[in-house]
Structures are given as structure tokens and as C-alpha cells.
Amino acid sequence: MLFEGTVFELNRIILIRILATLVLVTLFWIAASRARLVPNRGQNVAEMALDFVRVNIAEDIIGKDTARRFVPLLTTIFFAVLAANITGVVPGLNIASSSLIGFPLVMAVISFVAFIVVGVKAHGAVGYLRTTLFPSGVPWPVYIILTPIELISTFILRPATLTIRLLVNMVAGHLLLVLCFGATHYLFFEAAGALKAVGAVTLAAGFAFTLFEIFIAALQAYIFTLLSAVYISISQESH
Amino acid sequence: MIATTAVLAAEGGEQSILFPADYDILWSAVCALVIGLVFWKKVLPVFTRILDERTELIEGGLKRAEVAQEEAAALIEQYKAQLDDARAEAARVREEARAEGQAILAELRAKAQADAERIVETAHRQIEAERQSAAISLRADVGTLATDLAARILGESLSEDARASRVVDRFLDELDGQLGASADEADADRVKGR
């Protein structure tokens, strides 16, 4: 543990997070530096990944015309979350660096600030609050119920769910893997007789959950980015 | 694997899972910032530029191909027109040559005809002249011969006799008339025979 007790404290998860960041940044830096008009294999992969965010998330949700402004933000969110998640299945790292609440929280705050800024830019501060808290097309008494619900859902539940969904998914995945491989280790080396055979089952389960975690890592990055895009899109439109 | 504890309660249970430590926030923010800056300033501009260039290139290529195709079509049209012109020209030249040939042929034929007629005419005139000279010499010879013959038959000379001279002249005139008529007949026959 470096700088223990200070704000710069570096524990294992933080070190993995920094490592993941450096690897991600280096890979894309190299891809961008070597990028040519006619792509080679590596560039194709990078372009596919970037196009996935640009086309399948930004342009599909926000619309082709206005999506371009938000592509950098959404791309950053997607790849940051993906890199942080994927460390959970990298041998030797073995823990998602998004399984410590700071990271999901920071990403959620970025998303939160983004959709509020977009809303305020589109409608003005008052206009944004009015379209969000007092959606048109309902009789006024409904606002007594609707406004508190909208207030909580938009300004509290959105960032909270973004944070907790990602955090809990990653923690749960890590626990599952630890459970499977821990059990395998115990059954193989500590357990007696026939119980050793059960270790094969837990090992197979651990293998399956590793594959599942790769899928979850990508899925959670996708969901996080998709919801950010949806929130931005909602803020932009008038109700 | 034992790091589970770090997740559940970072730093020996003092840290709740839902309440972040300040360093956690700091390093998350640093990482997000680094990733964001790299994507914002480096990666995305590069790939956006390349994507635009590629689109431009493909569209430009398509446009160029289209233009080239149009040019080729125009060229073919032009060649076709030129070919048609050449064909028409050739036909015209051929027609002219044929007409000219026919004119030459007709001219030659007319000339040959004229020549032939001229030759025939000359021959006629020559024949006539010869006939006339023959007739004249014949007249003199026939006169003398007839007188000689008559003198021999009659046993006396009639040559100095004026009477005899008249008889001979009359006879010759008759003969001449007969000869002239037969000559005219021969002319008429020749004309018919043509």
C-alpha cells in the first residue's frame, strides 16, 4: 500500500485501475498513431469498437444529426467502464477495478452532469426544470404526485442506479469467481476422498462464470453508456 | 482471491461498500480524465478524420468513375457519328465515280459513233468519186469500143461521121440514165439494209 492514509493512497484495486487505464490509452494511442486510410487488422478492430459506440449507441439513441457532439463523452464512458470491468477476468489482476464504488460513482456523476448541462443548454435552467418536473399534457393536480416522482427519479435515482448497477454487478461477479475458485482450491487440496471430485464441478462452474463475466463486463459498459445516451436524449427533447 | 474483503469492506471493514474513500474518488477521476482526454483529443479526431477521408475517397472515386463512363459514352457516340460520316462519304464518292464512269462511257460511245459515221461517210464519198471516175472513163471507153464494133460489123468507118457521133452520144446518155438509176437503187438498198 502506497501513500497509505492520504488521498493518494494506492491499494491493489486502484493500481489495477491505473494499469487498465494505461493499457486502454496506450492501445488506442497506437491505433490512432498508425491509423491509415486503408485499415489493417488492428485498426479495423479499433474502428469497429469506436463505430459500435458512435453508431449503435450515440446515433441510434440521440439521432444522427445531434449525436456527433456526444460521441467523445459516450466513447469515453464506454471504454473506461469496459476497461475497468474487464480486469475482473484478467489473470493476475482478478478484480474489476469498477468493483470499488469510486469508479462507478465518478462515471455516474459524469453522466449526471452531462445530461443536466445538455438539458439546461437546450431549454435554459428554468425551462429544463419545468420540462423535467412538470411534464406537459397532464391535469395540474397530477403534479402533486408526479413532480416529486420526477424529481427523485431524474436527479437521485438516475445517478444512483447507474452507480449501484455497475458496482453490484462487478462485486457479485467477483464473489462468484472467488467462490468457485476458492471452493475448487479447498476441494482439491483440503477435502478428503470423494469430495475431491466435486472440485471438478466447481472448477467447471468457475470457467463458465469467467466467460459469463467477460460478457457481463461488456454488457454493463454497454448498458451504462446506453442509459447515459438515453438521459442525454431525454434532456435534449422537450416533453 | 482473498481480495474479496477489499471489495466488501476496503481496509479491514472500516470502509463501507457504498461509501467511497477519498482516494477511490480521486483515482477514478484521474483515470476517467486521462481516458477522456486521450479519446477526446487524440483517438476520436484521428478516426473521425480517417472516416471522413475514406467516405470522401469512395464518393470521389464513384464520381470519377461516373464521369469517366460518361466521357467514354460520349466518345463512342462521337466515333459512331464519325463512322457514319465516313460511310456516307464513301457511298457518295462511289456514286460519283459510277456517274463519272457512265459519263465517260457515254462520251466515248458517242465519240466512237461519230468516228464510225465519219469513216462511213468518207468511204461513201470515196466510193462515189471512184464510181463517177469509173463512169466517165467507162463512157469514153464504151463509146470507142462500141464505134469500133459497129464499124467492124458495118464494114465502114463511122468514126468521122457526125451522125455516128450523135448515135454514140445518145446511146451513152441512155446508158448513163440506166447507170444513174441503178446507182440510186443501190444507194436505196444500202440505206434499207442498215
Coordinates of C-alpha atoms in Angstrom, one line a residue:
Chain A
M1 CA 0.0 0.0 0.0
L2 CA 1.5 3.3 -1.2
F3 CA 0.8 6.7 0.4
E4 CA -1.4 5.0 3.0
G5 CA -3.9 7.2 4.8
T6 CA -3.5 10.0 2.2
V7 CA -5.8 11.0 -0.6
F8 CA -3.2 9.5 -3.0
E9 CA -3.4 6.0 -1.4
L10 CA -2.8 3.2 -3.8
N11 CA -4.3 -0.1 -2.9
R12 CA -4.5 -3.1 -5.3
I13 CA -7.7 -2.1 -6.9
I14 CA -6.5 1.4 -7.6
L15 CA -3.3 0.1 -9.1
I16 CA -5.3 -2.2 -11.3
R17 CA -7.5 0.7 -12.3
I18 CA -4.5 2.8 -13.3
L19 CA -3.0 -0.1 -15.2
A20 CA -6.2 -0.7 -17.1
T21 CA -6.3 3.0 -17.9
L22 CA -2.8 3.0 -19.2
V23 CA -3.3 -0.2 -21.3
L24 CA -6.5 1.2 -22.8
V25 CA -5.0 4.6 -23.6
T26 CA -1.8 3.0 -25.0
L27 CA -3.8 0.6 -27.3
F28 CA -5.9 3.4 -28.7
W29 CA -3.0 5.8 -28.9
I30 CA -1.1 3.3 -31.0
A31 CA -4.1 2.5 -33.1
A32 CA -4.7 6.2 -33.7
S33 CA -1.0 6.9 -34.5
R34 CA -0.8 4.1 -37.0
A35 CA -4.3 4.8 -38.5
R36 CA -4.3 4.9 -42.2
L37 CA -6.9 5.4 -44.8
V38 CA -6.8 1.8 -45.7
P39 CA -7.0 0.0 -42.4
N40 CA -5.0 -3.0 -41.3
R41 CA -6.4 -5.7 -38.9
G42 CA -5.7 -3.8 -35.7
Q43 CA -7.2 -0.6 -37.0
N44 CA -10.3 -2.5 -38.2
V45 CA -10.8 -3.8 -34.6
A46 CA -10.4 -0.3 -33.2
E47 CA -12.7 1.2 -35.8
M48 CA -15.3 -1.5 -35.1
A49 CA -15.2 -0.7 -31.4
L50 CA -15.5 3.0 -31.9
D51 CA -18.2 2.6 -34.5
F52 CA -20.2 0.5 -32.1
V53 CA -20.4 3.4 -29.7
R54 CA -20.9 6.0 -32.4
V55 CA -23.5 4.2 -34.5
N56 CA -25.2 1.7 -32.2
I57 CA -25.4 3.9 -29.2
A58 CA -25.0 7.6 -30.0
E59 CA -26.6 7.8 -33.4
D60 CA -29.3 5.2 -32.6
I61 CA -30.4 6.8 -29.4
I62 CA -29.7 10.5 -29.8
G63 CA -30.2 10.8 -33.6
K64 CA -27.7 11.0 -36.4
D65 CA -27.8 14.8 -36.6
T66 CA -27.0 15.7 -33.0
A67 CA -25.1 12.6 -31.9
R68 CA -21.7 13.9 -33.1
R69 CA -21.4 16.3 -30.1
F70 CA -21.8 13.5 -27.6
V71 CA -19.7 10.8 -29.3
P72 CA -16.5 11.7 -27.3
L73 CA -18.3 11.6 -24.0
L74 CA -20.1 8.4 -24.7
T75 CA -17.0 6.8 -26.1
T76 CA -15.0 7.7 -23.0
I77 CA -17.7 6.3 -20.7
F78 CA -18.0 3.1 -22.7
F79 CA -14.3 2.3 -22.9
A80 CA -13.5 3.5 -19.4
V81 CA -16.2 1.3 -17.9
L82 CA -15.2 -1.6 -20.2
A83 CA -11.5 -1.4 -19.3
A84 CA -12.4 -1.2 -15.6
N85 CA -14.7 -4.1 -15.8
I86 CA -12.6 -6.5 -17.9
T87 CA -9.8 -6.6 -15.3
G88 CA -12.0 -8.9 -13.3
V89 CA -11.2 -11.8 -15.7
V90 CA -7.6 -10.9 -16.5
P91 CA -5.4 -13.5 -14.9
G92 CA -3.2 -11.9 -12.2
L93 CA -5.4 -8.9 -11.8
N94 CA -8.6 -10.9 -11.0
I95 CA -10.7 -8.0 -9.8
A96 CA -12.8 -5.5 -11.7
S97 CA -11.4 -2.0 -10.9
S98 CA -15.0 -0.8 -11.1
S99 CA -15.9 -3.0 -8.1
L100 CA -14.9 -0.2 -5.7
I101 CA -17.6 2.4 -5.6
G102 CA -15.5 5.4 -6.5
F103 CA -15.2 4.4 -10.1
P104 CA -18.9 3.8 -10.8
L105 CA -19.8 6.9 -8.9
V106 CA -17.4 9.1 -10.8
M107 CA -18.7 7.7 -14.1
A108 CA -22.3 8.2 -13.0
V109 CA -21.5 11.8 -11.9
I110 CA -20.0 12.5 -15.4
S111 CA -23.2 11.1 -17.0
F112 CA -25.4 13.1 -14.5
V113 CA -23.6 16.4 -15.1
A114 CA -23.7 15.7 -18.9
F115 CA -27.4 15.3 -19.1
I116 CA -28.1 18.2 -16.9
V117 CA -25.8 20.5 -18.9
V118 CA -27.4 19.3 -22.1
G119 CA -30.9 20.0 -20.7
V120 CA -30.0 23.4 -19.5
K121 CA -28.4 24.3 -22.8
A122 CA -31.4 23.1 -24.7
H123 CA -34.2 24.7 -22.6
G124 CA -32.4 27.1 -20.1
A125 CA -32.2 26.4 -16.4
V126 CA -35.8 27.2 -15.7
G127 CA -37.1 25.6 -18.9
Y128 CA -35.2 22.4 -18.1
L129 CA -36.6 22.1 -14.6
R130 CA -40.1 22.9 -15.9
T131 CA -40.0 20.3 -18.7
T132 CA -38.4 17.7 -16.3
L133 CA -40.5 18.3 -13.2
F134 CA -43.8 19.5 -14.8
P135 CA -44.2 17.4 -18.0
S136 CA -47.0 18.9 -20.1
G137 CA -50.2 17.1 -21.0
V138 CA -51.4 16.2 -17.6
P139 CA -54.0 18.0 -15.4
W140 CA -52.4 20.1 -12.7
P141 CA -53.4 18.0 -9.6
V142 CA -51.3 15.2 -11.0
Y143 CA -48.2 17.3 -10.4
I144 CA -48.7 16.8 -6.7
I145 CA -47.6 13.2 -7.2
L146 CA -45.7 13.5 -10.5
T147 CA -43.3 16.2 -9.6
P148 CA -41.8 14.5 -6.5
I149 CA -41.5 11.3 -8.5
E150 CA -39.8 13.0 -11.4
L151 CA -37.5 14.9 -9.0
I152 CA -36.4 11.7 -7.3
S153 CA -36.2 9.6 -10.4
T154 CA -34.3 12.1 -12.5
F155 CA -31.9 13.7 -10.1
I156 CA -31.4 10.9 -7.5
L157 CA -32.3 7.6 -8.9
R158 CA -30.6 8.0 -12.3
P159 CA -27.1 8.5 -11.0
A160 CA -27.7 6.2 -8.0
T161 CA -28.9 3.3 -10.2
L162 CA -26.1 3.9 -12.7
T163 CA -23.6 3.6 -9.8
I164 CA -25.1 0.7 -7.9
R165 CA -26.0 -1.4 -11.0
L166 CA -22.4 -1.3 -12.2
L167 CA -20.9 -1.7 -8.7
V168 CA -23.1 -4.6 -7.7
N169 CA -22.7 -6.4 -11.0
M170 CA -18.9 -6.3 -10.7
V171 CA -18.8 -7.2 -7.0
A172 CA -21.2 -10.1 -7.5
G173 CA -19.2 -11.3 -10.4
H174 CA -16.0 -11.2 -8.4
L175 CA -17.7 -13.0 -5.5
L176 CA -18.9 -15.7 -7.8
L177 CA -15.5 -16.3 -9.2
V178 CA -13.9 -16.2 -5.8
L179 CA -16.4 -18.7 -4.5
C180 CA -15.9 -21.1 -7.4
F181 CA -12.2 -21.0 -7.5
G182 CA -11.9 -20.8 -3.7
A183 CA -14.1 -23.9 -3.4
T184 CA -12.1 -25.7 -6.1
H185 CA -8.8 -24.9 -4.3
Y186 CA -10.2 -26.2 -1.0
L187 CA -11.8 -29.3 -2.5
F188 CA -8.7 -30.3 -4.4
F189 CA -6.2 -29.8 -1.7
E190 CA -8.0 -29.9 1.6
A191 CA -11.1 -32.1 1.2
A192 CA -11.0 -35.8 1.7
G193 CA -11.6 -38.7 -0.7
A194 CA -14.6 -38.5 -3.0
L195 CA -15.2 -34.8 -2.2
K196 CA -12.2 -34.0 -4.3
A197 CA -14.3 -34.9 -7.4
V198 CA -16.7 -32.1 -6.6
G199 CA -13.8 -29.8 -7.2
A200 CA -14.1 -30.6 -10.9
V201 CA -17.7 -29.3 -10.8
T202 CA -16.7 -26.0 -9.1
L203 CA -13.8 -25.6 -11.5
A204 CA -16.1 -26.0 -14.5
A205 CA -18.5 -23.5 -12.9
G206 CA -15.6 -21.1 -12.3
F207 CA -14.7 -21.4 -16.0
A208 CA -18.3 -20.8 -17.1
F209 CA -18.6 -17.8 -14.8
T210 CA -15.4 -16.4 -16.2
L211 CA -16.9 -16.5 -19.7
F212 CA -20.0 -15.0 -18.2
E213 CA -18.1 -12.3 -16.6
I214 CA -16.5 -11.3 -19.9
F215 CA -20.0 -11.0 -21.3
I216 CA -21.2 -9.0 -18.2
A217 CA -18.2 -6.7 -18.4
A218 CA -19.1 -5.7 -22.0
L219 CA -22.8 -5.7 -21.2
Q220 CA -22.5 -3.4 -18.2
A221 CA -20.3 -1.0 -20.2
Y222 CA -22.9 -1.0 -22.9
I223 CA -25.8 -0.5 -20.5
F224 CA -24.0 2.3 -18.7
T225 CA -23.3 4.1 -22.0
L226 CA -26.7 3.4 -23.4
L227 CA -28.5 4.8 -20.4
S228 CA -26.3 7.9 -20.5
A229 CA -27.2 8.4 -24.1
V230 CA -30.9 7.9 -23.2
Y231 CA -30.7 10.5 -20.4
I232 CA -29.0 13.0 -22.7
S233 CA -31.6 12.3 -25.4
I234 CA -34.4 12.9 -22.9
S235 CA -32.8 16.1 -21.7
Q236 CA -32.5 17.4 -25.2
E237 CA -36.1 16.9 -26.2
S238 CA -38.9 18.9 -24.8
H239 CA -41.6 17.0 -23.1
Chain B
M1 CA -9.0 -14.3 -4.3
I2 CA -8.7 -13.1 -0.7
A3 CA -9.1 -9.6 -2.1
T4 CA -12.9 -10.1 -1.8
T5 CA -12.5 -8.5 1.6
A6 CA -11.1 -5.4 0.0
V7 CA -14.3 -5.1 -2.1
L8 CA -16.7 -5.8 0.7
A9 CA -15.0 -3.7 3.2
A10 CA -11.9 -1.9 2.0
E11 CA -9.2 -1.6 4.6
G12 CA -10.3 -4.1 7.1
G13 CA -14.0 -3.3 7.4
E14 CA -13.7 0.3 8.1
Q15 CA -14.9 1.2 4.6
S16 CA -18.5 0.6 3.6
I17 CA -19.1 -0.7 0.2
L18 CA -21.5 2.2 -0.7
F19 CA -19.4 5.0 0.7
P20 CA -16.3 5.8 -1.3
A21 CA -13.0 6.7 0.2
D22 CA -11.5 9.9 -1.0
Y23 CA -8.6 8.3 -2.7
D24 CA -11.0 6.0 -4.6
I25 CA -12.8 9.0 -6.0
L26 CA -9.5 10.8 -6.8
W27 CA -8.0 7.9 -8.8
S28 CA -11.3 7.2 -10.5
A29 CA -11.5 10.8 -11.6
V30 CA -7.8 10.8 -12.7
C31 CA -8.4 7.6 -14.8
A32 CA -11.6 9.0 -16.3
L33 CA -9.9 12.2 -17.1
V34 CA -6.9 10.5 -18.8
I35 CA -9.2 8.3 -20.8
G36 CA -11.4 11.1 -21.7
L37 CA -8.6 13.4 -22.8
V38 CA -7.0 10.7 -24.9
F39 CA -10.2 9.9 -26.6
W40 CA -11.4 13.5 -27.0
K41 CA -8.1 15.0 -28.2
K42 CA -6.3 12.2 -30.0
V43 CA -8.2 9.0 -30.8
L44 CA -11.6 10.3 -32.0
P45 CA -10.3 13.2 -34.1
V46 CA -7.9 10.8 -35.9
F47 CA -10.6 8.2 -36.6
T48 CA -13.2 10.8 -37.5
R49 CA -10.8 12.4 -40.0
I50 CA -9.9 9.0 -41.4
L51 CA -13.6 8.1 -41.7
D52 CA -14.4 11.3 -43.5
E53 CA -11.4 10.9 -45.8
R54 CA -12.4 7.4 -46.6
T55 CA -16.0 8.5 -47.3
E56 CA -14.6 11.3 -49.4
L57 CA -12.4 8.9 -51.3
I58 CA -15.1 6.5 -52.0
E59 CA -17.6 9.2 -53.1
G60 CA -14.9 10.9 -55.2
G61 CA -14.0 7.5 -56.7
L62 CA -17.6 6.8 -57.6
K63 CA -18.0 10.3 -59.0
R64 CA -14.8 10.0 -61.1
A65 CA -15.9 6.6 -62.4
E66 CA -19.3 8.1 -63.4
V67 CA -17.6 11.0 -65.2
A68 CA -15.2 8.6 -67.0
Q69 CA -18.2 6.5 -68.0
E70 CA -20.0 9.5 -69.4
E71 CA -16.9 10.6 -71.3
A72 CA -16.5 7.1 -72.7
A73 CA -20.1 7.1 -73.8
A74 CA -19.7 10.5 -75.4
L75 CA -16.6 9.3 -77.2
I76 CA -18.3 6.2 -78.5
E77 CA -21.2 8.4 -79.7
Q78 CA -18.6 10.6 -81.5
Y79 CA -16.9 7.7 -83.1
K80 CA -20.2 6.3 -84.3
A81 CA -21.1 9.7 -85.8
Q82 CA -17.7 9.8 -87.5
L83 CA -18.1 6.3 -88.8
D84 CA -21.5 7.2 -90.2
D85 CA -20.0 10.3 -91.8
A86 CA -17.2 8.2 -93.3
R87 CA -19.7 5.6 -94.6
A88 CA -21.8 8.3 -96.2
E89 CA -18.8 10.0 -97.7
A90 CA -17.6 6.6 -99.2
A91 CA -21.0 6.0 -100.6
R92 CA -21.1 9.5 -102.1
V93 CA -17.6 9.0 -103.7
R94 CA -18.6 5.7 -105.1
E95 CA -21.8 7.1 -106.5
E96 CA -19.8 10.0 -108.1
A97 CA -17.3 7.6 -109.5
R98 CA -20.0 5.5 -111.0
A99 CA -21.7 8.6 -112.5
E100 CA -18.4 9.8 -113.9
G101 CA -17.7 6.4 -115.4
Q102 CA -21.0 6.3 -117.0
A103 CA -20.5 9.8 -118.4
I104 CA -17.1 8.8 -119.7
L105 CA -18.5 5.7 -121.2
A106 CA -21.4 7.6 -122.9
E107 CA -18.9 10.2 -124.2
L108 CA -16.7 7.5 -125.6
R109 CA -19.6 5.7 -127.1
A110 CA -20.8 9.0 -128.8
K111 CA -17.3 9.7 -130.0
A112 CA -16.9 6.2 -131.4
Q113 CA -20.3 6.5 -133.0
A114 CA -19.3 9.9 -134.6
D115 CA -16.0 8.4 -135.7
A116 CA -17.7 5.4 -137.3
E117 CA -20.2 7.7 -139.0
R118 CA -17.4 9.9 -140.3
I119 CA -15.5 6.9 -141.6
V120 CA -18.6 5.5 -143.3
E121 CA -19.3 8.9 -144.8
T122 CA -15.7 9.2 -146.1
A123 CA -15.9 5.7 -147.6
H124 CA -19.2 6.6 -149.3
R125 CA -17.8 9.8 -150.8
Q126 CA -14.7 7.9 -151.9
I127 CA -16.8 5.2 -153.5
E128 CA -19.0 7.8 -155.2
A129 CA -16.0 9.6 -156.6
E130 CA -14.5 6.3 -157.8
R131 CA -17.8 5.4 -159.3
Q132 CA -18.0 8.7 -161.1
S133 CA -14.5 8.5 -162.4
A134 CA -15.1 4.9 -163.5
A135 CA -18.3 6.0 -165.2
I136 CA -16.5 8.8 -167.0
S137 CA -13.7 6.6 -168.2
L138 CA -16.2 3.9 -169.0
R139 CA -18.2 6.4 -171.0
A140 CA -15.2 7.2 -173.2
D141 CA -14.1 3.6 -173.5
V142 CA -17.6 2.3 -174.2
G143 CA -18.0 5.0 -176.9
T144 CA -14.8 4.0 -178.7
L145 CA -15.4 0.3 -178.3
A146 CA -19.0 0.5 -179.5
T147 CA -18.0 2.6 -182.5
D148 CA -15.2 0.2 -183.4
L149 CA -17.5 -2.7 -183.0
A150 CA -20.2 -1.1 -185.1
A151 CA -17.7 -0.1 -187.8
R152 CA -16.4 -3.6 -187.9
I153 CA -19.9 -5.0 -188.2
L154 CA -21.0 -2.5 -190.9
G155 CA -17.6 -2.6 -192.6
E156 CA -17.2 1.1 -192.8
S157 CA -15.7 3.7 -190.7
L158 CA -18.2 5.8 -188.8
S159 CA -15.7 7.5 -186.7
E160 CA -15.6 10.8 -188.6
D161 CA -19.2 10.7 -189.2
A162 CA -21.2 13.2 -187.3
R163 CA -24.1 11.0 -187.4
A164 CA -22.2 8.2 -185.8
S165 CA -21.1 10.6 -183.1
R166 CA -24.7 11.6 -182.3
V167 CA -25.8 8.0 -182.2
V168 CA -23.0 7.2 -179.8
D169 CA -23.8 10.2 -177.6
R170 CA -27.5 9.2 -177.5
F171 CA -26.6 5.7 -176.6
L172 CA -24.3 6.8 -173.9
D173 CA -26.9 9.1 -172.5
E174 CA -29.3 6.3 -172.3
L175 CA -26.7 4.1 -170.7
D176 CA -25.9 6.9 -168.3
G177 CA -29.5 7.2 -167.4
Q178 CA -29.7 3.5 -166.7
L179 CA -26.5 3.6 -164.7
G180 CA -27.7 6.5 -162.7
A181 CA -31.0 4.8 -161.9
S182 CA -29.2 1.6 -160.9
A183 CA -26.8 3.5 -158.7
D184 CA -29.7 5.3 -157.0
E185 CA -31.3 1.9 -156.5
A186 CA -28.1 0.5 -154.9
D187 CA -28.0 3.5 -152.6
A188 CA -31.6 3.0 -151.6
D189 CA -30.8 -0.7 -150.9
R190 CA -27.9 0.1 -148.8
V191 CA -29.9 2.5 -146.7
K192 CA -32.6 -0.1 -146.2
G193 CA -30.2 -2.8 -145.3
R194 CA -28.8 -0.9 -142.3

